[in-house]
């Protein structure tokens, strides 16, 4: 199976307690597609400027990522600059330069329109809907969003949510979208908006998967060192969707739970170094080993009868 992602390819400048990086590879579509590429072929629809380094394109192509949908336009590439404190749980945005991304209007190559798995990255919900107008009968459509669209483009977002199967949001976004403080109530309210499932990302506390009947909780992998959480959520989604797309029998409860764990596995690698440095070097045996560690971390036997 193949997987399509529409989102941003960017250059990031980062400040954390452990160092600084200037103009390193970033963007939602970059993290997502790199993570997903360990499992299935990925296709990217995005835009970059004239200044985007060829070395970054070579890296993505080297991962087997199809870049036919990536266009280079006159101007500068989308840039984001952020700073993290010691808690590393939320970035302070220091500078955002949309540049060529400001006029991004995704057009899918003809070869992309029958892609079975589609991920709509964090772009304007009207653009997300425009992408869905161009794809034919996908097996599963997932989307991401953010507080900016929830507040400023709510009507357009609600129309998009009626067309997606699965929504990724963090806990604050879930509360804002649903108007509910309790995360469980928020998830149930979002399910009534259209998606069949919602994944609520909770950073160092893991993630929750909700459908109309079940809840599955997945922890974050405990790490001794975390250097840079940028892109962890998109890496999670890439691992999740990449795992789902490997299924020969469709999306069932068992596969969804494996996908949740695989998303956490991939995100745990991303945060160990700056930008995509860790994803550049991670191997499939390392991924398999960490997945197995997850099983040992969360496995326990049945309780049996309680006796006084």
PDB file of C-alpha atoms in Angstrom:
ATOM      1  CA  UNK A   1       0.000   0.000   0.000  1.00  0.00           C
ATOM      2  CA  UNK A   2       1.075   3.574  -0.540  1.00  0.00           C
ATOM      3  CA  UNK A   3       0.572   6.598   1.676  1.00  0.00           C
ATOM      4  CA  UNK A   4       0.042  10.232   0.674  1.00  0.00           C
ATOM      5  CA  UNK A   5       0.851  13.196   2.889  1.00  0.00           C
ATOM      6  CA  UNK A   6       0.022  16.834   2.165  1.00  0.00           C
ATOM      7  CA  UNK A   7       1.721  19.365   4.412  1.00  0.00           C
ATOM      8  CA  UNK A   8       4.809  21.485   4.931  1.00  0.00           C
ATOM      9  CA  UNK A   9       8.459  20.957   4.098  1.00  0.00           C
ATOM     10  CA  UNK A  10      10.404  23.580   5.988  1.00  0.00           C
ATOM     11  CA  UNK A  11      13.664  24.843   7.405  1.00  0.00           C
ATOM     12  CA  UNK A  12      13.698  25.096  11.201  1.00  0.00           C
ATOM     13  CA  UNK A  13      15.902  26.986  13.621  1.00  0.00           C
ATOM     14  CA  UNK A  14      15.824  25.496  17.108  1.00  0.00           C
ATOM     15  CA  UNK A  15      16.946  26.467  20.586  1.00  0.00           C
ATOM     16  CA  UNK A  16      16.850  23.945  23.422  1.00  0.00           C
ATOM     17  CA  UNK A  17      18.808  23.664  26.687  1.00  0.00           C
ATOM     18  CA  UNK A  18      21.081  21.258  24.814  1.00  0.00           C
ATOM     19  CA  UNK A  19      22.112  23.462  21.904  1.00  0.00           C
ATOM     20  CA  UNK A  20      21.026  25.399  18.852  1.00  0.00           C
ATOM     21  CA  UNK A  21      20.520  24.536  15.198  1.00  0.00           C
ATOM     22  CA  UNK A  22      19.967  26.863  12.258  1.00  0.00           C
ATOM     23  CA  UNK A  23      17.995  26.085   9.085  1.00  0.00           C
ATOM     24  CA  UNK A  24      17.745  22.347   9.667  1.00  0.00           C
ATOM     25  CA  UNK A  25      15.259  20.155   7.831  1.00  0.00           C
ATOM     26  CA  UNK A  26      11.730  20.320   9.234  1.00  0.00           C
ATOM     27  CA  UNK A  27       8.064  20.488   8.323  1.00  0.00           C
ATOM     28  CA  UNK A  28       5.080  18.248   9.029  1.00  0.00           C
ATOM     29  CA  UNK A  29       5.221  16.376   5.720  1.00  0.00           C
ATOM     30  CA  UNK A  30       8.948  15.779   6.172  1.00  0.00           C
ATOM     31  CA  UNK A  31       8.671  14.153   9.587  1.00  0.00           C
ATOM     32  CA  UNK A  32       5.550  12.236   8.620  1.00  0.00           C
ATOM     33  CA  UNK A  33       6.855  10.824   5.338  1.00  0.00           C
ATOM     34  CA  UNK A  34      10.262   9.921   6.773  1.00  0.00           C
ATOM     35  CA  UNK A  35       8.635   7.993   9.599  1.00  0.00           C
ATOM     36  CA  UNK A  36       6.120   6.281   7.319  1.00  0.00           C
ATOM     37  CA  UNK A  37       8.811   5.346   4.783  1.00  0.00           C
ATOM     38  CA  UNK A  38      10.131   2.648   7.121  1.00  0.00           C
ATOM     39  CA  UNK A  39       6.908   0.713   6.440  1.00  0.00           C
ATOM     40  CA  UNK A  40       5.381   1.679   3.089  1.00  0.00           C
ATOM     41  CA  UNK A  41       6.136   3.903   0.066  1.00  0.00           C
ATOM     42  CA  UNK A  42       5.223   7.513   0.837  1.00  0.00           C
ATOM     43  CA  UNK A  43       4.215  10.357  -1.473  1.00  0.00           C
ATOM     44  CA  UNK A  44       4.572  14.046  -0.583  1.00  0.00           C
ATOM     45  CA  UNK A  45       2.648  17.086  -1.769  1.00  0.00           C
ATOM     46  CA  UNK A  46       4.323  20.285  -0.552  1.00  0.00           C
ATOM     47  CA  UNK A  47       6.163  23.381  -1.723  1.00  0.00           C
ATOM     48  CA  UNK A  48       9.699  24.693  -1.173  1.00  0.00           C
ATOM     49  CA  UNK A  49      11.575  27.765  -2.327  1.00  0.00           C
ATOM     50  CA  UNK A  50      14.642  28.298  -4.478  1.00  0.00           C
ATOM     51  CA  UNK A  51      16.847  28.189  -1.379  1.00  0.00           C
ATOM     52  CA  UNK A  52      15.868  24.654  -0.297  1.00  0.00           C
ATOM     53  CA  UNK A  53      19.040  22.535  -0.212  1.00  0.00           C
ATOM     54  CA  UNK A  54      19.388  19.702  -2.707  1.00  0.00           C
ATOM     55  CA  UNK A  55      20.940  17.607   0.057  1.00  0.00           C
ATOM     56  CA  UNK A  56      17.586  17.506   1.849  1.00  0.00           C
ATOM     57  CA  UNK A  57      15.819  16.382  -1.326  1.00  0.00           C
ATOM     58  CA  UNK A  58      18.454  13.689  -1.780  1.00  0.00           C
ATOM     59  CA  UNK A  59      17.815  12.459   1.761  1.00  0.00           C
ATOM     60  CA  UNK A  60      14.058  12.179   1.160  1.00  0.00           C
ATOM     61  CA  UNK A  61      14.563  10.436  -2.174  1.00  0.00           C
ATOM     62  CA  UNK A  62      17.026   8.109  -0.486  1.00  0.00           C
ATOM     63  CA  UNK A  63      14.240   7.058   1.881  1.00  0.00           C
ATOM     64  CA  UNK A  64      12.232   6.047  -1.182  1.00  0.00           C
ATOM     65  CA  UNK A  65       9.832   8.971  -0.785  1.00  0.00           C
ATOM     66  CA  UNK A  66       8.075  10.001  -3.995  1.00  0.00           C
ATOM     67  CA  UNK A  67       8.585  13.750  -4.524  1.00  0.00           C
ATOM     68  CA  UNK A  68       6.638  14.204  -7.750  1.00  0.00           C
ATOM     69  CA  UNK A  69       4.159  16.304  -5.767  1.00  0.00           C
ATOM     70  CA  UNK A  70       6.846  18.542  -4.247  1.00  0.00           C
ATOM     71  CA  UNK A  71       7.128  21.796  -6.194  1.00  0.00           C
ATOM     72  CA  UNK A  72       9.928  24.379  -6.084  1.00  0.00           C
ATOM     73  CA  UNK A  73       8.730  27.945  -6.508  1.00  0.00           C
ATOM     74  CA  UNK A  74      10.510  31.323  -6.735  1.00  0.00           C
ATOM     75  CA  UNK A  75      11.101  32.709  -3.267  1.00  0.00           C
ATOM     76  CA  UNK A  76      12.194  31.420   0.101  1.00  0.00           C
ATOM     77  CA  UNK A  77      11.214  28.213   1.860  1.00  0.00           C
ATOM     78  CA  UNK A  78       8.842  28.224   4.840  1.00  0.00           C
ATOM     79  CA  UNK A  79      10.880  28.870   7.990  1.00  0.00           C
ATOM     80  CA  UNK A  80      10.060  28.383  11.657  1.00  0.00           C
ATOM     81  CA  UNK A  81      12.156  29.316  14.683  1.00  0.00           C
ATOM     82  CA  UNK A  82      11.342  28.060  18.167  1.00  0.00           C
ATOM     83  CA  UNK A  83      12.731  27.755  21.673  1.00  0.00           C
ATOM     84  CA  UNK A  84      12.176  25.016  24.267  1.00  0.00           C
ATOM     85  CA  UNK A  85      12.726  25.262  28.006  1.00  0.00           C
ATOM     86  CA  UNK A  86      13.990  22.456  30.207  1.00  0.00           C
ATOM     87  CA  UNK A  87      10.589  20.812  30.393  1.00  0.00           C
ATOM     88  CA  UNK A  88      10.592  20.455  26.578  1.00  0.00           C
ATOM     89  CA  UNK A  89       6.812  20.111  26.561  1.00  0.00           C
ATOM     90  CA  UNK A  90       5.948  23.155  24.461  1.00  0.00           C
ATOM     91  CA  UNK A  91       7.840  25.404  22.061  1.00  0.00           C
ATOM     92  CA  UNK A  92       7.822  29.176  22.157  1.00  0.00           C
ATOM     93  CA  UNK A  93       7.615  30.403  18.580  1.00  0.00           C
ATOM     94  CA  UNK A  94      10.222  33.096  17.967  1.00  0.00           C
ATOM     95  CA  UNK A  95       9.661  33.617  14.250  1.00  0.00           C
ATOM     96  CA  UNK A  96       7.474  32.254  11.457  1.00  0.00           C
ATOM     97  CA  UNK A  97       8.108  33.078   7.799  1.00  0.00           C
ATOM     98  CA  UNK A  98       5.522  31.423   5.563  1.00  0.00           C
ATOM     99  CA  UNK A  99       7.237  32.559   2.342  1.00  0.00           C
ATOM    100  CA  UNK A 100       6.200  30.258  -0.556  1.00  0.00           C
ATOM    101  CA  UNK A 101       3.990  28.249   1.808  1.00  0.00           C
ATOM    102  CA  UNK A 102       1.688  31.271   2.145  1.00  0.00           C
ATOM    103  CA  UNK A 103       0.255  30.666  -1.344  1.00  0.00           C
ATOM    104  CA  UNK A 104       0.456  26.873  -1.233  1.00  0.00           C
ATOM    105  CA  UNK A 105      -2.452  25.334  -3.120  1.00  0.00           C
ATOM    106  CA  UNK A 106      -2.000  21.565  -3.256  1.00  0.00           C
ATOM    107  CA  UNK A 107      -2.414  19.957  -6.667  1.00  0.00           C
ATOM    108  CA  UNK A 108      -2.067  16.197  -6.765  1.00  0.00           C
ATOM    109  CA  UNK A 109      -0.240  14.571  -9.668  1.00  0.00           C
ATOM    110  CA  UNK A 110      -2.449  12.149 -11.572  1.00  0.00           C
ATOM    111  CA  UNK A 111      -0.418   9.234 -10.226  1.00  0.00           C
ATOM    112  CA  UNK A 112      -1.285  10.233  -6.632  1.00  0.00           C
ATOM    113  CA  UNK A 113      -5.061  10.344  -6.953  1.00  0.00           C
ATOM    114  CA  UNK A 114      -5.661   6.659  -6.285  1.00  0.00           C
ATOM    115  CA  UNK A 115      -3.435   6.524  -3.188  1.00  0.00           C
ATOM    116  CA  UNK A 116      -5.297   4.337  -0.651  1.00  0.00           C
ATOM    117  CA  UNK A 117      -4.101   6.028   2.562  1.00  0.00           C
ATOM    118  CA  UNK A 118      -4.184   9.829   2.856  1.00  0.00           C
ATOM    119  CA  UNK A 119      -2.866  12.070   5.615  1.00  0.00           C
ATOM    120  CA  UNK A 120      -3.882  15.730   5.605  1.00  0.00           C
ATOM    121  CA  UNK A 121      -1.189  17.616   7.478  1.00  0.00           C
ATOM    122  CA  UNK A 122      -1.713  20.756   9.497  1.00  0.00           C
ATOM    123  CA  UNK A 123      -2.806  23.133   6.738  1.00  0.00           C
ATOM    124  CA  UNK A 124      -5.917  25.299   6.258  1.00  0.00           C
ATOM    125  CA  UNK A 125      -9.008  23.059   6.408  1.00  0.00           C
ATOM    126  CA  UNK A 126     -10.219  24.426   3.071  1.00  0.00           C
ATOM    127  CA  UNK A 127      -6.975  23.153   1.510  1.00  0.00           C
ATOM    128  CA  UNK A 128      -7.511  19.812   3.230  1.00  0.00           C
ATOM    129  CA  UNK A 129     -10.945  19.583   1.624  1.00  0.00           C
ATOM    130  CA  UNK A 130      -9.462  20.550  -1.728  1.00  0.00           C
ATOM    131  CA  UNK A 131      -7.111  17.590  -1.475  1.00  0.00           C
ATOM    132  CA  UNK A 132     -10.036  15.269  -0.755  1.00  0.00           C
ATOM    133  CA  UNK A 133     -11.753  16.574  -3.882  1.00  0.00           C
ATOM    134  CA  UNK A 134      -8.785  15.235  -5.861  1.00  0.00           C
ATOM    135  CA  UNK A 135      -8.446  11.705  -4.451  1.00  0.00           C
ATOM    136  CA  UNK A 136     -10.556   8.755  -5.558  1.00  0.00           C
ATOM    137  CA  UNK A 137     -12.034   6.336  -3.005  1.00  0.00           C
ATOM    138  CA  UNK A 138      -9.221   6.197  -0.422  1.00  0.00           C
ATOM    139  CA  UNK A 139      -9.335   3.381   2.122  1.00  0.00           C
ATOM    140  CA  UNK A 140      -8.598   5.747   5.008  1.00  0.00           C
ATOM    141  CA  UNK A 141      -8.251   9.510   5.388  1.00  0.00           C
ATOM    142  CA  UNK A 142      -6.594  10.980   8.470  1.00  0.00           C
ATOM    143  CA  UNK A 143      -6.107  14.640   9.311  1.00  0.00           C
ATOM    144  CA  UNK A 144      -4.245  16.867  11.726  1.00  0.00           C
ATOM    145  CA  UNK A 145      -5.204  20.363  12.820  1.00  0.00           C
ATOM    146  CA  UNK A 146      -4.206  23.028  15.337  1.00  0.00           C
ATOM    147  CA  UNK A 147      -5.619  25.701  17.627  1.00  0.00           C
ATOM    148  CA  UNK A 148      -5.193  28.409  14.971  1.00  0.00           C
ATOM    149  CA  UNK A 149      -7.639  26.663  12.591  1.00  0.00           C
ATOM    150  CA  UNK A 150      -9.957  25.586  15.426  1.00  0.00           C
ATOM    151  CA  UNK A 151     -10.366  29.210  16.461  1.00  0.00           C
ATOM    152  CA  UNK A 152     -10.157  31.037  13.149  1.00  0.00           C
ATOM    153  CA  UNK A 153     -11.595  28.580  10.587  1.00  0.00           C
ATOM    154  CA  UNK A 154     -13.949  26.450  12.639  1.00  0.00           C
ATOM    155  CA  UNK A 155     -16.743  26.166  10.055  1.00  0.00           C
ATOM    156  CA  UNK A 156     -14.332  25.024   7.351  1.00  0.00           C
ATOM    157  CA  UNK A 157     -12.713  22.593   9.776  1.00  0.00           C
ATOM    158  CA  UNK A 158     -16.051  21.054  10.752  1.00  0.00           C
ATOM    159  CA  UNK A 159     -16.867  20.490   7.063  1.00  0.00           C
ATOM    160  CA  UNK A 160     -13.510  18.743   6.615  1.00  0.00           C
ATOM    161  CA  UNK A 161     -14.046  16.574   9.686  1.00  0.00           C
ATOM    162  CA  UNK A 162     -17.221  15.192   8.104  1.00  0.00           C
ATOM    163  CA  UNK A 163     -14.984  13.713   5.377  1.00  0.00           C
ATOM    164  CA  UNK A 164     -12.175  12.157   7.407  1.00  0.00           C
ATOM    165  CA  UNK A 165     -11.975   8.781   9.143  1.00  0.00           C
ATOM    166  CA  UNK A 166      -9.443   9.699  11.808  1.00  0.00           C
ATOM    167  CA  UNK A 167      -8.299  12.915  13.478  1.00  0.00           C
ATOM    168  CA  UNK A 168      -4.988  13.537  15.253  1.00  0.00           C
ATOM    169  CA  UNK A 169      -4.983  16.330  17.872  1.00  0.00           C
ATOM    170  CA  UNK A 170      -3.214  17.042  21.133  1.00  0.00           C
ATOM    171  CA  UNK A 171      -5.145  17.270  24.377  1.00  0.00           C
ATOM    172  CA  UNK A 172      -5.393  21.074  24.382  1.00  0.00           C
ATOM    173  CA  UNK A 173      -6.672  21.081  20.783  1.00  0.00           C
ATOM    174  CA  UNK A 174      -9.219  18.377  21.617  1.00  0.00           C
ATOM    175  CA  UNK A 175     -10.576  20.440  24.502  1.00  0.00           C
ATOM    176  CA  UNK A 176     -10.748  23.578  22.383  1.00  0.00           C
ATOM    177  CA  UNK A 177     -12.426  21.859  19.449  1.00  0.00           C
ATOM    178  CA  UNK A 178     -15.001  20.092  21.605  1.00  0.00           C
ATOM    179  CA  UNK A 179     -15.565  22.800  24.217  1.00  0.00           C
ATOM    180  CA  UNK A 180     -15.021  20.161  26.899  1.00  0.00           C
ATOM    181  CA  UNK A 181     -12.383  20.237  29.636  1.00  0.00           C
ATOM    182  CA  UNK A 182     -12.408  16.470  30.180  1.00  0.00           C
ATOM    183  CA  UNK A 183     -10.418  14.664  27.467  1.00  0.00           C
ATOM    184  CA  UNK A 184     -12.762  11.663  27.349  1.00  0.00           C
ATOM    185  CA  UNK A 185     -15.807  13.892  26.887  1.00  0.00           C
ATOM    186  CA  UNK A 186     -13.883  15.932  24.320  1.00  0.00           C
ATOM    187  CA  UNK A 187     -13.010  12.837  22.294  1.00  0.00           C
ATOM    188  CA  UNK A 188     -16.616  11.655  22.289  1.00  0.00           C
ATOM    189  CA  UNK A 189     -17.777  15.078  21.139  1.00  0.00           C
ATOM    190  CA  UNK A 190     -15.242  15.023  18.274  1.00  0.00           C
ATOM    191  CA  UNK A 191     -16.463  11.586  17.199  1.00  0.00           C
ATOM    192  CA  UNK A 192     -19.932  13.080  16.814  1.00  0.00           C
ATOM    193  CA  UNK A 193     -18.455  15.618  14.373  1.00  0.00           C
ATOM    194  CA  UNK A 194     -17.704  12.899  11.815  1.00  0.00           C
ATOM    195  CA  UNK A 195     -14.427  11.025  12.369  1.00  0.00           C
ATOM    196  CA  UNK A 196     -14.748   7.340  13.233  1.00  0.00           C
ATOM    197  CA  UNK A 197     -11.674   7.554  15.449  1.00  0.00           C
ATOM    198  CA  UNK A 198      -9.630  10.235  17.177  1.00  0.00           C
ATOM    199  CA  UNK A 199      -6.060  10.027  18.466  1.00  0.00           C
ATOM    200  CA  UNK A 200      -5.245  12.464  21.253  1.00  0.00           C
ATOM    201  CA  UNK A 201      -1.504  13.040  21.603  1.00  0.00           C
ATOM    202  CA  UNK A 202      -0.360  13.837  25.138  1.00  0.00           C
ATOM    203  CA  UNK A 203       3.394  14.349  24.745  1.00  0.00           C
ATOM    204  CA  UNK A 204       5.414  12.684  27.489  1.00  0.00           C
ATOM    205  CA  UNK A 205       2.193  11.044  28.754  1.00  0.00           C
ATOM    206  CA  UNK A 206       1.641   9.066  25.568  1.00  0.00           C
ATOM    207  CA  UNK A 207      -1.500   8.978  23.423  1.00  0.00           C
ATOM    208  CA  UNK A 208      -5.129   7.873  23.578  1.00  0.00           C
ATOM    209  CA  UNK A 209      -7.119   6.243  20.785  1.00  0.00           C
ATOM    210  CA  UNK A 210     -10.905   6.605  20.864  1.00  0.00           C
ATOM    211  CA  UNK A 211     -13.599   5.095  18.702  1.00  0.00           C
ATOM    212  CA  UNK A 212     -17.304   4.945  19.409  1.00  0.00           C
ATOM    213  CA  UNK A 213     -16.958   1.873  21.623  1.00  0.00           C
ATOM    214  CA  UNK A 214     -13.393   1.599  22.898  1.00  0.00           C
ATOM    215  CA  UNK A 215     -10.452   3.500  24.375  1.00  0.00           C
ATOM    216  CA  UNK A 216      -6.830   2.399  24.054  1.00  0.00           C
ATOM    217  CA  UNK A 217      -4.063   4.095  26.051  1.00  0.00           C
ATOM    218  CA  UNK A 218      -0.465   3.964  24.856  1.00  0.00           C
ATOM    219  CA  UNK A 219       2.377   5.356  27.002  1.00  0.00           C
ATOM    220  CA  UNK A 220       5.304   7.338  25.707  1.00  0.00           C
ATOM    221  CA  UNK A 221       8.552   5.402  25.733  1.00  0.00           C
ATOM    222  CA  UNK A 222      10.614   6.372  28.813  1.00  0.00           C
ATOM    223  CA  UNK A 223      13.860   7.991  27.693  1.00  0.00           C
ATOM    224  CA  UNK A 224      16.841   9.086  29.745  1.00  0.00           C
ATOM    225  CA  UNK A 225      17.611  11.942  27.338  1.00  0.00           C
ATOM    226  CA  UNK A 226      15.335  14.076  25.178  1.00  0.00           C
ATOM    227  CA  UNK A 227      17.012  16.685  22.982  1.00  0.00           C
ATOM    228  CA  UNK A 228      14.386  18.059  20.603  1.00  0.00           C
ATOM    229  CA  UNK A 229      10.631  17.291  20.544  1.00  0.00           C
ATOM    230  CA  UNK A 230      10.087  19.138  17.242  1.00  0.00           C
ATOM    231  CA  UNK A 231       8.155  16.942  14.824  1.00  0.00           C
ATOM    232  CA  UNK A 232       7.408  14.230  17.374  1.00  0.00           C
ATOM    233  CA  UNK A 233       3.657  14.442  16.727  1.00  0.00           C
ATOM    234  CA  UNK A 234       4.090  14.195  12.951  1.00  0.00           C
ATOM    235  CA  UNK A 235       6.549  11.330  13.389  1.00  0.00           C
ATOM    236  CA  UNK A 236       3.983   9.592  15.594  1.00  0.00           C
ATOM    237  CA  UNK A 237       1.330  10.010  12.901  1.00  0.00           C
ATOM    238  CA  UNK A 238       3.733   8.743  10.221  1.00  0.00           C
ATOM    239  CA  UNK A 239       4.550   5.611  12.205  1.00  0.00           C
ATOM    240  CA  UNK A 240       0.864   5.091  12.987  1.00  0.00           C
ATOM    241  CA  UNK A 241      -0.318   5.476   9.407  1.00  0.00           C
ATOM    242  CA  UNK A 242       2.655   3.603   7.976  1.00  0.00           C
ATOM    243  CA  UNK A 243       1.866   0.649  10.210  1.00  0.00           C
ATOM    244  CA  UNK A 244      -1.816   0.708   9.245  1.00  0.00           C
ATOM    245  CA  UNK A 245      -0.927   0.767   5.559  1.00  0.00           C
ATOM    246  CA  UNK A 246       0.987  -2.510   5.895  1.00  0.00           C
ATOM    247  CA  UNK A 247      -2.194  -4.379   6.786  1.00  0.00           C
ATOM    248  CA  UNK A 248      -3.393  -6.870   4.193  1.00  0.00           C
ATOM    249  CA  UNK A 249      -6.721  -7.393   5.945  1.00  0.00           C
ATOM    250  CA  UNK A 250      -7.795  -3.821   6.612  1.00  0.00           C
ATOM    251  CA  UNK A 251      -8.025  -1.730   9.739  1.00  0.00           C
ATOM    252  CA  UNK A 252      -9.142  -3.676  12.794  1.00  0.00           C
ATOM    253  CA  UNK A 253      -8.758  -3.157  16.540  1.00  0.00           C
ATOM    254  CA  UNK A 254      -5.577  -5.209  16.772  1.00  0.00           C
ATOM    255  CA  UNK A 255      -3.866  -3.329  13.956  1.00  0.00           C
ATOM    256  CA  UNK A 256      -4.930   0.033  15.395  1.00  0.00           C
ATOM    257  CA  UNK A 257      -3.312  -0.843  18.719  1.00  0.00           C
ATOM    258  CA  UNK A 258      -0.091  -1.910  17.021  1.00  0.00           C
ATOM    259  CA  UNK A 259      -0.183   1.332  15.051  1.00  0.00           C
ATOM    260  CA  UNK A 260      -0.468   3.341  18.278  1.00  0.00           C
ATOM    261  CA  UNK A 261       2.577   1.619  19.726  1.00  0.00           C
ATOM    262  CA  UNK A 262       4.536   2.018  16.497  1.00  0.00           C
ATOM    263  CA  UNK A 263       3.715   5.720  16.443  1.00  0.00           C
ATOM    264  CA  UNK A 264       5.137   6.046  19.951  1.00  0.00           C
ATOM    265  CA  UNK A 265       8.200   4.026  18.949  1.00  0.00           C
ATOM    266  CA  UNK A 266       8.990   6.299  16.004  1.00  0.00           C
ATOM    267  CA  UNK A 267       8.366   9.480  18.019  1.00  0.00           C
ATOM    268  CA  UNK A 268      10.726   8.211  20.726  1.00  0.00           C
ATOM    269  CA  UNK A 269      13.568   8.052  18.211  1.00  0.00           C
ATOM    270  CA  UNK A 270      12.883  11.527  16.818  1.00  0.00           C
ATOM    271  CA  UNK A 271      13.276  13.314  20.157  1.00  0.00           C
ATOM    272  CA  UNK A 272      16.685  11.746  20.859  1.00  0.00           C
ATOM    273  CA  UNK A 273      18.476  14.173  18.507  1.00  0.00           C
ATOM    274  CA  UNK A 274      17.853  17.447  16.705  1.00  0.00           C
ATOM    275  CA  UNK A 275      15.701  17.654  13.588  1.00  0.00           C
ATOM    276  CA  UNK A 276      15.646  14.344  11.688  1.00  0.00           C
ATOM    277  CA  UNK A 277      19.171  13.344  12.706  1.00  0.00           C
ATOM    278  CA  UNK A 278      18.017  10.269  14.617  1.00  0.00           C
ATOM    279  CA  UNK A 279      15.606   9.172  11.897  1.00  0.00           C
ATOM    280  CA  UNK A 280      18.465   9.387   9.395  1.00  0.00           C
ATOM    281  CA  UNK A 281      20.372   6.681  11.219  1.00  0.00           C
ATOM    282  CA  UNK A 282      17.766   4.491  12.905  1.00  0.00           C
ATOM    283  CA  UNK A 283      17.511   0.932  11.563  1.00  0.00           C
ATOM    284  CA  UNK A 284      14.615  -1.471  11.251  1.00  0.00           C
ATOM    285  CA  UNK A 285      16.175  -3.839  13.827  1.00  0.00           C
ATOM    286  CA  UNK A 286      16.270  -0.909  16.290  1.00  0.00           C
ATOM    287  CA  UNK A 287      12.610  -0.197  15.576  1.00  0.00           C
ATOM    288  CA  UNK A 288      11.673  -3.831  16.099  1.00  0.00           C
ATOM    289  CA  UNK A 289      13.673  -3.991  19.330  1.00  0.00           C
ATOM    290  CA  UNK A 290      12.016  -0.903  20.769  1.00  0.00           C
ATOM    291  CA  UNK A 291       8.574  -2.201  19.777  1.00  0.00           C
ATOM    292  CA  UNK A 292       9.390  -5.365  21.726  1.00  0.00           C
ATOM    293  CA  UNK A 293      10.492  -3.235  24.699  1.00  0.00           C
ATOM    294  CA  UNK A 294       7.092  -1.566  24.627  1.00  0.00           C
ATOM    295  CA  UNK A 295       5.453  -4.951  24.997  1.00  0.00           C
ATOM    296  CA  UNK A 296       7.566  -5.799  28.030  1.00  0.00           C
ATOM    297  CA  UNK A 297       6.890  -2.374  29.568  1.00  0.00           C
ATOM    298  CA  UNK A 298       3.126  -2.746  29.386  1.00  0.00           C
ATOM    299  CA  UNK A 299       2.556  -6.506  29.722  1.00  0.00           C
ATOM    300  CA  UNK A 300       0.996  -7.928  32.858  1.00  0.00           C
ATOM    301  CA  UNK A 301      -0.876 -11.117  33.774  1.00  0.00           C
ATOM    302  CA  UNK A 302      -4.520 -11.423  34.677  1.00  0.00           C
ATOM    303  CA  UNK A 303      -5.289 -10.636  38.293  1.00  0.00           C
ATOM    304  CA  UNK A 304      -7.278 -13.757  39.099  1.00  0.00           C
ATOM    305  CA  UNK A 305      -9.828 -13.970  41.908  1.00  0.00           C
ATOM    306  CA  UNK A 306      -9.484 -11.591  44.833  1.00  0.00           C
ATOM    307  CA  UNK A 307      -9.550 -13.181  48.260  1.00  0.00           C
ATOM    308  CA  UNK A 308      -9.570 -11.587  51.677  1.00  0.00           C
TER     309      UNK A 308
END
